[in-house]
mmCIF file of C-alpha atoms in Angstrom:
data_model
loop_
_atom_site.group_PDB
_atom_site.id
_atom_site.type_symbol
_atom_site.label_atom_id
_atom_site.label_comp_id
_atom_site.label_asym_id
_atom_site.label_seq_id
_atom_site.Cartn_x
_atom_site.Cartn_y
_atom_site.Cartn_z
ATOM 1 C CA MET A 1 25.424 -13.645 -25.187
ATOM 2 C CA ALA A 2 21.912 -13.467 -23.249
ATOM 3 C CA PRO A 3 22.375 -15.144 -19.472
ATOM 4 C CA ARG A 4 19.826 -18.314 -18.959
ATOM 5 C CA LEU A 5 17.253 -17.183 -16.694
ATOM 6 C CA ARG A 6 15.034 -18.879 -13.980
ATOM 7 C CA VAL A 7 11.731 -17.278 -12.674
ATOM 8 C CA LEU A 8 10.071 -18.659 -9.566
ATOM 9 C CA ALA A 9 7.005 -16.927 -7.764
ATOM 10 C CA GLY A 10 5.483 -17.434 -4.640
ATOM 11 C CA THR A 11 4.113 -15.845 -1.572
ATOM 12 C CA SER A 12 7.598 -15.759 0.406
ATOM 13 C CA PRO A 13 10.956 -16.540 -0.915
ATOM 14 C CA SER A 14 10.828 -19.840 0.877
ATOM 15 C CA THR A 15 8.128 -21.277 -0.414
ATOM 16 C CA MET A 16 8.834 -20.018 -4.345
ATOM 17 C CA VAL A 17 8.855 -22.022 -7.039
ATOM 18 C CA PRO A 18 9.757 -22.348 -10.364
ATOM 19 C CA ILE A 19 7.520 -20.706 -13.072
ATOM 20 C CA THR A 20 10.071 -19.839 -15.984
ATOM 21 C CA HIS A 21 7.761 -22.078 -18.418
ATOM 22 C CA LEU A 22 4.959 -19.725 -17.780
ATOM 23 C CA VAL A 23 7.092 -16.507 -18.727
ATOM 24 C CA ASN A 24 6.060 -15.281 -21.650
ATOM 25 C CA THR A 25 2.762 -16.844 -21.778
ATOM 26 C CA PRO A 26 -0.758 -16.201 -21.143
ATOM 27 C CA GLN A 27 -1.236 -18.746 -18.320
ATOM 28 C CA ALA A 28 -1.258 -17.329 -14.787
ATOM 29 C CA HIS A 29 0.644 -18.941 -12.093
ATOM 30 C CA PRO A 30 -1.845 -18.926 -9.015
ATOM 31 C CA VAL A 31 -0.542 -18.272 -4.703
ATOM 32 C CA ARG A 32 -2.413 -17.912 -1.614
ATOM 33 C CA SER A 33 -1.341 -17.676 2.085
ATOM 34 C CA PRO A 34 -3.819 -16.254 4.830
ATOM 35 C CA LEU A 35 -2.848 -13.016 4.113
ATOM 36 C CA PHE A 36 -3.199 -12.678 -0.020
ATOM 37 C CA GLU A 37 -4.516 -14.452 -2.686
ATOM 38 C CA GLY A 38 -4.209 -14.214 -6.701
ATOM 39 C CA GLU A 39 -2.524 -14.770 -9.800
ATOM 40 C CA ILE A 40 0.991 -14.194 -11.412
ATOM 41 C CA VAL A 41 1.966 -13.393 -15.098
ATOM 42 C CA ALA A 42 5.186 -12.502 -15.957
ATOM 43 C CA HIS A 43 6.915 -11.068 -19.212
ATOM 44 C CA ILE A 44 10.114 -11.107 -20.267
ATOM 45 C CA LYS A 45 11.430 -9.931 -23.822
ATOM 46 C CA GLY A 46 14.196 -11.928 -25.146
ATOM 47 C CA LEU A 47 14.105 -14.680 -22.428
ATOM 48 C CA THR A 48 16.421 -17.397 -22.365
ATOM 49 C CA ASP A 49 15.069 -19.960 -20.092
ATOM 50 C CA GLU A 50 17.351 -22.797 -18.340
ATOM 51 C CA ARG A 51 17.570 -25.057 -21.130
ATOM 52 C CA GLY A 52 18.959 -22.136 -23.640
ATOM 53 C CA ARG A 53 15.756 -21.867 -25.629
ATOM 54 C CA VAL A 54 14.559 -17.758 -26.130
ATOM 55 C CA ARG A 55 10.785 -17.249 -25.539
ATOM 56 C CA GLU A 56 9.322 -14.296 -26.807
ATOM 57 C CA SER A 57 5.773 -12.627 -26.181
ATOM 58 C CA ALA A 58 3.154 -10.805 -27.677
ATOM 59 C CA TYR A 59 2.485 -8.641 -24.824
ATOM 60 C CA PHE A 60 5.795 -6.664 -26.067
ATOM 61 C CA GLU A 61 4.499 -6.479 -29.724
ATOM 62 C CA ARG A 62 1.373 -4.313 -28.120
ATOM 63 C CA GLU A 63 1.415 -0.790 -29.183
ATOM 64 C CA ASP A 64 0.802 0.551 -25.499
ATOM 65 C CA ARG A 65 3.653 -1.643 -24.102
ATOM 66 C CA GLY A 66 6.339 -0.124 -26.930
ATOM 67 C CA GLY A 67 9.998 0.349 -25.185
ATOM 68 C CA VAL A 68 8.947 -2.243 -22.372
ATOM 69 C CA THR A 69 11.532 -5.000 -21.497
ATOM 70 C CA TRP A 70 9.507 -6.971 -18.609
ATOM 71 C CA SER A 71 6.439 -7.086 -16.732
ATOM 72 C CA ILE A 72 5.041 -8.523 -13.964
ATOM 73 C CA VAL A 73 1.254 -8.760 -13.727
ATOM 74 C CA VAL A 74 -0.529 -9.578 -10.427
ATOM 75 C CA ARG A 75 -4.453 -9.838 -9.620
ATOM 76 C CA GLY A 76 -5.615 -10.568 -6.136
ATOM 77 C CA ARG A 77 -7.273 -9.413 -2.874
ATOM 78 C CA PHE A 78 -5.711 -8.764 0.277
ATOM 79 C CA LEU A 79 -7.341 -11.747 2.588
ATOM 80 C CA VAL A 80 -6.610 -8.894 5.931
ATOM 81 C CA PRO A 81 -7.608 -5.246 5.686
ATOM 82 C CA TYR A 82 -4.581 -3.245 5.361
ATOM 83 C CA SER A 83 -4.034 0.445 4.650
ATOM 84 C CA ALA A 84 -3.078 1.539 1.018
ATOM 85 C CA ASP A 85 -0.187 3.089 3.005
ATOM 86 C CA ASP A 86 1.109 -0.189 4.700
ATOM 87 C CA ILE A 87 1.157 -2.021 0.866
ATOM 88 C CA LEU A 88 4.462 -1.599 -0.233
ATOM 89 C CA PHE A 89 5.927 -2.884 -3.326
ATOM 90 C CA GLY A 90 10.159 -3.083 -4.604
ATOM 91 C CA ASN A 91 13.390 -5.064 -3.785
ATOM 92 C CA THR A 92 14.615 -6.766 -1.285
ATOM 93 C CA PHE A 93 18.128 -8.390 -1.052
ATOM 94 C CA ASP A 94 19.447 -11.378 2.171
ATOM 95 C CA ARG A 95 23.105 -9.805 1.958
ATOM 96 C CA PRO A 96 24.513 -6.692 0.810
ATOM 97 C CA LEU A 97 24.936 -5.432 -2.863
ATOM 98 C CA LYS A 98 27.687 -5.001 -5.106
ATOM 99 C CA LEU A 99 27.175 -1.918 -6.236
ATOM 100 C CA PRO A 100 28.445 0.125 -9.263
ATOM 101 C CA TRP A 101 30.295 3.500 -9.949
ATOM 102 C CA GLY A 102 27.061 5.154 -10.741
ATOM 103 C CA THR A 103 25.023 4.420 -8.197
ATOM 104 C CA SER A 104 23.694 7.590 -7.061
ATOM 105 C CA ALA A 105 23.175 8.507 -10.594
ATOM 106 C CA VAL A 106 20.777 5.532 -10.446
ATOM 107 C CA LEU A 107 19.055 6.608 -7.008
ATOM 108 C CA LYS A 108 18.700 10.171 -8.794
ATOM 109 C CA PHE A 109 17.056 8.242 -11.430
ATOM 110 C CA MET A 110 14.993 6.058 -9.403
ATOM 111 C CA HIS A 111 13.885 8.879 -6.937
ATOM 112 C CA TYR A 112 12.669 10.895 -10.218
ATOM 113 C CA ILE A 113 10.329 8.082 -11.618
ATOM 114 C CA ASP A 114 9.345 7.119 -8.088
ATOM 115 C CA PRO A 115 9.306 10.478 -5.525
ATOM 116 C CA THR A 116 7.605 7.746 -2.701
ATOM 117 C CA LEU A 117 10.643 5.445 -2.905
ATOM 118 C CA GLU A 118 12.694 4.738 0.429
ATOM 119 C CA HIS A 119 15.376 2.453 0.687
ATOM 120 C CA ASP A 120 18.741 1.581 2.513
ATOM 121 C CA LEU A 121 20.572 -0.129 -0.718
ATOM 122 C CA THR A 122 24.033 -0.016 1.009
ATOM 123 C CA SER A 123 23.100 -2.031 3.989
ATOM 124 C CA SER A 124 25.703 -3.807 5.049
ATOM 125 C CA SER A 125 22.964 -6.443 6.486
ATOM 126 C CA LYS A 126 20.115 -6.462 4.148
ATOM 127 C CA PRO A 127 19.375 -4.165 1.467
ATOM 128 C CA TRP A 128 16.303 -2.689 0.351
ATOM 129 C CA ALA A 129 14.121 -0.238 -1.501
ATOM 130 C CA LEU A 130 10.143 -0.225 -1.552
ATOM 131 C CA SER A 131 7.195 2.271 -2.456
ATOM 132 C CA PRO A 132 3.707 2.513 -1.439
ATOM 133 C CA LEU A 133 2.141 -0.142 -4.283
ATOM 134 C CA ILE A 134 -0.619 2.356 -5.080
ATOM 135 C CA ALA A 135 1.637 4.993 -5.579
ATOM 136 C CA THR A 136 4.543 3.093 -7.390
ATOM 137 C CA MET A 137 3.124 0.961 -10.004
ATOM 138 C CA PRO A 138 2.928 2.486 -13.360
ATOM 139 C CA HIS A 139 -0.646 0.772 -13.940
ATOM 140 C CA PHE A 140 -3.289 0.155 -11.095
ATOM 141 C CA MET A 141 -6.371 -1.082 -11.442
ATOM 142 C CA HIS A 142 -9.460 -1.373 -8.743
ATOM 143 C CA THR A 143 -12.824 -2.818 -8.616
ATOM 144 C CA ARG A 144 -15.100 -4.135 -6.115
ATOM 145 C CA SER A 145 -16.447 -7.402 -5.781
ATOM 146 C CA SER A 146 -19.707 -8.255 -5.732
ATOM 147 C CA SER A 147 -21.671 -9.698 -2.016
ATOM 148 C CA SER A 148 -24.068 -11.895 -4.655
ATOM 149 C CA SER A 149 -21.046 -13.015 -6.996
ATOM 150 C CA PRO A 150 -17.975 -13.374 -4.997
ATOM 151 C CA SER A 151 -15.771 -15.330 -7.704
ATOM 152 C CA GLU A 152 -14.394 -12.740 -10.488
ATOM 153 C CA PRO A 153 -14.283 -13.331 -14.095
ATOM 154 C CA PRO A 154 -11.471 -15.159 -15.733
ATOM 155 C CA PHE A 155 -8.430 -13.484 -15.468
ATOM 156 C CA ASN A 156 -7.636 -11.932 -19.058
ATOM 157 C CA THR A 157 -4.388 -11.671 -19.851
ATOM 158 C CA THR A 158 -3.834 -11.079 -23.688
ATOM 159 C CA GLU A 159 -5.303 -7.571 -22.541
ATOM 160 C CA SER A 160 -2.968 -4.580 -20.893
ATOM 161 C CA ILE A 161 -3.720 -3.379 -17.667
ATOM 162 C CA LYS A 162 -5.045 0.571 -17.819
ATOM 163 C CA ASP A 163 -5.671 2.787 -14.728
ATOM 164 C CA ASN A 164 -9.026 2.360 -13.870
ATOM 165 C CA ASN A 165 -10.533 3.271 -10.195
ATOM 166 C CA SER A 166 -13.699 4.452 -10.535
ATOM 167 C CA GLU A 167 -14.738 2.273 -7.850
ATOM 168 C CA LEU A 168 -11.737 3.527 -5.416
ATOM 169 C CA TYR A 169 -13.903 5.454 -3.508
ATOM 170 C CA LEU A 170 -15.688 2.781 -2.067
ATOM 171 C CA ALA A 171 -12.287 1.770 -0.458
ATOM 172 C CA LEU A 172 -12.597 4.676 1.899
ATOM 173 C CA ALA A 173 -11.799 4.014 5.552
ATOM 174 C CA ASP A 174 -14.821 4.893 7.349
ATOM 175 C CA GLU A 175 -14.610 7.293 10.430
ATOM 176 C CA MET A 176 -16.670 6.926 13.866
ATOM 177 C CA ASP A 177 -18.425 9.901 15.295
ATOM 178 C CA GLU A 178 -16.521 11.225 18.681
ATOM 179 C CA VAL A 179 -18.039 12.878 20.859
ATOM 180 C CA ASP A 180 -16.691 16.207 22.187
ATOM 181 C CA SER A 181 -14.742 14.941 25.416
ATOM 182 C CA SER A 182 -14.140 18.259 26.957
ATOM 183 C CA SER A 183 -17.949 18.483 26.610
ATOM 184 C CA THR A 184 -19.055 15.419 27.888
ATOM 185 C CA SER A 185 -16.951 15.897 30.970
ATOM 186 C CA SER A 186 -18.055 19.989 31.394
ATOM 187 C CA GLY A 187 -21.919 18.164 31.140
ATOM 188 C CA ALA A 188 -21.426 15.307 33.569
ATOM 189 C CA SER A 189 -19.698 18.232 35.903
ATOM 190 C CA SER A 190 -22.648 20.367 35.669
ATOM 191 C CA ARG A 191 -25.484 17.834 36.515
ATOM 192 C CA SER A 192 -22.918 16.285 39.631
ATOM 193 C CA ALA A 193 -23.033 20.057 40.961
ATOM 194 C CA SER A 194 -27.109 20.247 40.320
ATOM 195 C CA SER A 195 -27.345 17.442 41.830
ATOM 196 C CA SER A 196 -25.304 17.882 45.263
ATOM 197 C CA SER A 197 -27.348 21.971 45.446
ATOM 198 C CA ASP A 198 -30.485 19.618 45.141
ATOM 199 C CA VAL A 199 -30.135 18.159 48.428
ATOM 200 C CA ALA A 200 -27.704 19.964 50.578
ATOM 201 C CA LEU A 201 -29.431 22.512 52.482
ATOM 202 C CA PRO A 202 -28.065 25.056 54.668
ATOM 203 C CA LEU A 203 -27.648 24.461 58.057
ATOM 204 C CA VAL A 204 -30.085 26.631 60.477
ATOM 205 C CA CYS A 205 -31.738 26.590 63.894
ATOM 206 C CA PRO A 206 -34.999 24.892 63.833
ATOM 207 C CA ALA A 207 -36.623 27.353 65.871
ATOM 208 C CA SER A 208 -36.446 29.549 62.935
ATOM 209 C CA LEU A 209 -38.922 28.889 60.550
ATOM 210 C CA ASP A 210 -38.368 31.904 57.687
ATOM 211 C CA ALA A 211 -34.643 30.850 58.298
ATOM 212 C CA VAL A 212 -35.729 27.264 56.703
ATOM 213 C CA LYS A 213 -38.018 29.057 54.275
ATOM 214 C CA VAL A 214 -35.066 31.203 52.911
ATOM 215 C CA SER A 215 -32.832 28.242 52.773
ATOM 216 C CA LYS A 216 -35.327 26.139 50.843
ATOM 217 C CA ALA A 217 -36.047 29.029 48.344
ATOM 218 C CA SER A 218 -32.356 29.202 47.689
ATOM 219 C CA SER A 219 -31.501 25.738 47.383
ATOM 220 C CA SER A 220 -34.242 26.087 44.812
ATOM 221 C CA SER A 221 -32.782 29.080 43.144
ATOM 222 C CA SER A 222 -29.478 27.503 42.920
ATOM 223 C CA GLY A 223 -30.892 23.750 41.673
ATOM 224 C CA SER A 224 -32.726 25.657 38.967
ATOM 225 C CA SER A 225 -29.234 27.847 37.879
ATOM 226 C CA SER A 226 -27.393 24.588 37.433
ATOM 227 C CA SER A 227 -30.221 22.930 36.069
ATOM 228 C CA GLY A 228 -30.178 25.618 33.549
ATOM 229 C CA GLY A 229 -26.562 25.123 33.244
ATOM 230 C CA SER A 230 -26.533 21.771 32.697
ATOM 231 C CA SER A 231 -29.282 21.617 29.996
ATOM 232 C CA PHE A 232 -26.697 24.763 28.252
ATOM 233 C CA SER A 233 -23.626 22.484 28.025
ATOM 234 C CA VAL A 234 -25.815 19.629 26.741
ATOM 235 C CA LYS A 235 -26.766 21.531 23.894
ATOM 236 C CA SER A 236 -23.713 23.034 22.956
ATOM 237 C CA ALA A 237 -22.111 19.417 23.213
ATOM 238 C CA VAL A 238 -24.669 18.381 20.574
ATOM 239 C CA ARG A 239 -24.180 21.282 18.586
ATOM 240 C CA LYS A 240 -20.330 20.402 18.231
ATOM 241 C CA VAL A 241 -21.142 17.070 17.420
ATOM 242 C CA LYS A 242 -23.513 17.194 14.892
ATOM 243 C CA ARG A 243 -21.300 20.367 13.830
ATOM 244 C CA ARG A 244 -17.559 17.844 13.402
ATOM 245 C CA ARG A 245 -20.053 15.096 11.767
ATOM 246 C CA SER A 246 -21.322 17.870 9.016
ATOM 247 C CA ASP A 247 -17.734 18.766 8.719
ATOM 248 C CA ARG A 248 -16.094 15.044 8.198
ATOM 249 C CA GLU A 249 -18.815 13.677 5.973
ATOM 250 C CA GLY A 250 -18.141 16.991 3.580
ATOM 251 C CA GLY A 251 -14.442 15.482 3.847
ATOM 252 C CA ARG A 252 -15.539 12.463 3.052
ATOM 253 C CA ALA A 253 -17.545 13.435 -0.175
ATOM 254 C CA LYS A 254 -14.757 15.881 -1.063
ATOM 255 C CA ARG A 255 -12.578 12.989 -1.181
ATOM 256 C CA GLU A 256 -14.772 10.385 -3.071
ATOM 257 C CA ARG A 257 -15.037 13.141 -5.252
ATOM 258 C CA GLU A 258 -11.000 13.357 -5.779
ATOM 259 C CA LEU A 259 -11.064 10.009 -6.235
ATOM 260 C CA GLN A 260 -13.514 9.384 -8.682
ATOM 261 C CA GLY A 261 -11.166 11.886 -10.503
ATOM 262 C CA LEU A 262 -8.285 10.029 -11.014
ATOM 263 C CA GLU A 263 -8.373 9.227 -14.828
ATOM 264 C CA SER A 264 -5.077 8.493 -15.501
ATOM 265 C CA ALA A 265 -1.717 6.981 -13.678
ATOM 266 C CA SER A 266 0.075 10.199 -13.391
ATOM 267 C CA GLN A 267 -2.876 11.795 -11.730
ATOM 268 C CA ARG A 268 -3.336 8.603 -8.929
ATOM 269 C CA ARG A 269 0.504 8.395 -8.684
ATOM 270 C CA SER A 270 0.571 12.294 -7.683
ATOM 271 C CA TYR A 271 -2.653 12.432 -5.903
ATOM 272 C CA PHE A 272 -1.256 8.903 -3.614
ATOM 273 C CA ALA A 273 2.297 10.552 -2.913
ATOM 274 C CA GLN A 274 0.717 12.357 0.606
ATOM 275 C CA ARG A 275 0.795 9.110 3.319
ATOM 276 C CA ALA A 276 -2.564 11.119 4.267
ATOM 277 C CA ARG A 277 -3.941 10.259 1.230
ATOM 278 C CA ARG A 278 -2.923 6.563 1.428
ATOM 279 C CA ARG A 279 -3.893 6.133 4.880
ATOM 280 C CA ASP A 280 -7.416 7.094 3.756
ATOM 281 C CA VAL A 281 -7.617 4.500 1.897
ATOM 282 C CA VAL A 282 -8.533 0.870 2.842
ATOM 283 C CA PHE A 283 -8.223 -2.663 1.307
ATOM 284 C CA GLY A 284 -9.702 -5.989 1.931
ATOM 285 C CA PRO A 285 -11.401 -9.141 0.503
ATOM 286 C CA GLU A 286 -13.693 -7.168 -1.473
ATOM 287 C CA ASP A 287 -11.441 -4.922 -3.047
ATOM 288 C CA VAL A 288 -9.781 -6.503 -6.280
ATOM 289 C CA ILE A 289 -6.480 -5.179 -7.366
ATOM 290 C CA THR A 290 -4.482 -5.504 -10.805
ATOM 291 C CA THR A 291 -1.510 -3.904 -11.544
ATOM 292 C CA ASP A 292 1.291 -4.157 -14.184
ATOM 293 C CA PHE A 293 5.042 -3.374 -12.966
ATOM 294 C CA CYS A 294 6.620 -2.564 -16.133
ATOM 295 C CA TYR A 295 9.694 -0.870 -17.363
ATOM 296 C CA GLY A 296 12.325 -0.721 -20.306
ATOM 297 C CA PHE A 297 15.442 0.509 -18.480
ATOM 298 C CA ILE A 298 16.662 -3.098 -18.028
ATOM 299 C CA ASN A 299 17.461 -5.056 -20.757
ATOM 300 C CA PHE A 300 17.548 -9.267 -20.638
ATOM 301 C CA ALA A 301 19.333 -9.510 -23.957
ATOM 302 C CA PRO A 302 21.788 -9.619 -25.802
ATOM 303 C CA SER A 303 22.755 -9.593 -22.510
ATOM 304 C CA LEU A 304 21.513 -8.518 -19.195
ATOM 305 C CA SER A 305 22.502 -4.333 -18.731
ATOM 306 C CA LEU A 306 21.247 -0.999 -17.361
ATOM 307 C CA GLN A 307 20.437 1.581 -19.296
ATOM 308 C CA LEU A 308 19.174 5.087 -18.167
ATOM 309 C CA PRO A 309 18.664 8.344 -19.834
ATOM 310 C CA GLY A 310 21.593 9.847 -21.079
ATOM 311 C CA GLY A 311 23.567 7.078 -22.340
ATOM 312 C CA LEU A 312 24.398 5.749 -18.902
ATOM 313 C CA SER A 313 24.452 2.172 -18.770
ATOM 314 C CA PHE A 314 25.757 -0.746 -16.647
ATOM 315 C CA ASP A 315 26.982 -4.198 -17.366
ATOM 316 C CA LEU A 316 25.354 -5.813 -14.604
ATOM 317 C CA MET A 317 26.665 -9.269 -15.404
ATOM 318 C CA LYS A 318 30.244 -7.109 -13.988
ATOM 319 C CA TYR A 319 28.087 -7.282 -10.535
ATOM 320 C CA TRP A 320 26.238 -9.991 -10.291
ATOM 321 C CA ASP A 321 27.251 -12.217 -7.126
ATOM 322 C CA GLY A 322 24.606 -14.959 -7.569
ATOM 323 C CA GLN A 323 21.758 -13.124 -5.554
ATOM 324 C CA PRO A 324 18.346 -13.332 -7.218
ATOM 325 C CA VAL A 325 16.822 -10.075 -8.492
ATOM 326 C CA ARG A 326 13.817 -10.216 -5.904
ATOM 327 C CA PHE A 327 10.435 -8.285 -6.330
ATOM 328 C CA VAL A 328 8.053 -8.319 -3.394
ATOM 329 C CA CYS A 329 4.718 -6.954 -2.311
ATOM 330 C CA CYS A 330 4.763 -7.012 1.801
ATOM 331 C CA GLU A 331 3.777 -5.112 4.687
ATOM 332 C CA ARG A 332 5.035 -1.925 5.936
ATOM 333 C CA VAL A 333 7.275 -3.182 8.922
ATOM 334 C CA PRO A 334 5.258 -2.749 12.363
ATOM 335 C CA THR A 335 6.851 -0.628 15.126
ATOM 336 C CA ARG A 336 7.105 -1.232 18.485
ATOM 337 C CA LYS A 337 7.514 1.399 21.081
ATOM 338 C CA GLY A 338 10.668 0.833 22.976
ATOM 339 C CA GLY A 339 11.492 2.480 26.133
ATOM 340 C CA ALA A 340 12.762 6.270 26.481
ATOM 341 C CA GLY A 341 10.062 7.294 23.771
ATOM 342 C CA THR A 342 12.347 5.274 21.078
ATOM 343 C CA GLY A 343 10.345 3.067 18.332
ATOM 344 C CA GLU A 344 12.052 -0.807 17.985
ATOM 345 C CA GLN A 345 11.403 -2.475 14.570
ATOM 346 C CA SER A 346 11.513 -6.194 13.889
ATOM 347 C CA GLN A 347 14.469 -7.648 12.679
ATOM 348 C CA GLU A 348 14.013 -7.188 9.014
ATOM 349 C CA PRO A 349 13.317 -3.966 7.468
ATOM 350 C CA TRP A 350 10.115 -5.195 5.560
ATOM 351 C CA GLY A 351 7.054 -6.677 6.902
ATOM 352 C CA ARG A 352 4.858 -10.097 6.282
ATOM 353 C CA ILE A 353 5.151 -10.774 2.305
ATOM 354 C CA PHE A 354 1.914 -11.211 0.664
ATOM 355 C CA TRP A 355 3.644 -12.397 -2.539
ATOM 356 C CA CYS A 356 6.949 -12.202 -4.840
ATOM 357 C CA VAL A 357 8.580 -13.140 -7.822
ATOM 358 C CA ALA A 358 12.492 -13.434 -7.948
ATOM 359 C CA ILE A 359 14.601 -13.307 -11.553
ATOM 360 C CA GLU A 360 18.171 -15.222 -11.190
ATOM 361 C CA VAL A 361 20.651 -16.258 -13.294
ATOM 362 C CA VAL A 362 21.220 -19.669 -14.174
ATOM 363 C CA ASP A 363 25.362 -20.727 -14.125
ATOM 364 C CA ASP A 364 26.142 -23.040 -16.704
ATOM 365 C CA GLU A 365 27.146 -25.651 -14.212
ATOM 366 C CA ASN A 366 23.451 -26.005 -13.453
#
């Protein structure tokens, strides 16, 4: 018999509200916080709700979603700029997990699906498994909103999300031009030396006019030489700055072409498997992100089970300890510098949460 499920959503575990009545419908649930605003749509194949009613969804009849058993679709924007490397998605738990035999096979399967996955599911306090959002999502779409029309069109939840990132290059981080500090320092030293030689005349006997003339000539020659050196150093610094700027502009143009060439989900996920590339992209209020996290390795009916390739399966109800399965989009945990060159992390292994969805089993007593 399929378990009765309750689905909740919000911007934090403490503020989530039930949205089971919206699951398997086109209606979205709005979420908003100082960090994120957006809409969430959830689908669960064969969902049995709290009252024991089976709720079906046309989502699973779509040709491009064959084999999928659950989906969490989110459209929204980050109200504070974040690099793509600092926006994570995955699962978090409030207490240790009761892991079944064969967990190592499950983890290998998870890493096969998502090589960027990081986790500590065996934690004795708060287990977690998180990946960069842009690299882990099966379907990811980015658009840049227009300043002339800041409001977005109605969220069309009746069509499947497909990778469309032709405007992703607009989210590349701007680079500040930096002057070569060594050249600047060298130029400043030369100018200082030149100024000193202009005013410092050799100490001579006033009775010898010829000596004074020789000293002035020597001083003038020294000043000219120093001035020439200073001019050369400044010109050299300018050439270095121009060359570095040209290199950066060429590098940016290359990255723009690479981003515009990401036409499929596999290309996007492969490209952003590298942290440096994720750090190049910054999402802010003008970037609208739409994602669909959907897979088919968890069945919710006729029973709650995990199905892996090769015929390996687990009856999840045997290991359920009452904890909800919580999907979160959160920031990478900030690292504070500690003493002796070590880093100290915040108390929780994840940062502030942008949005979250939880699926929990309803007891017969409830």
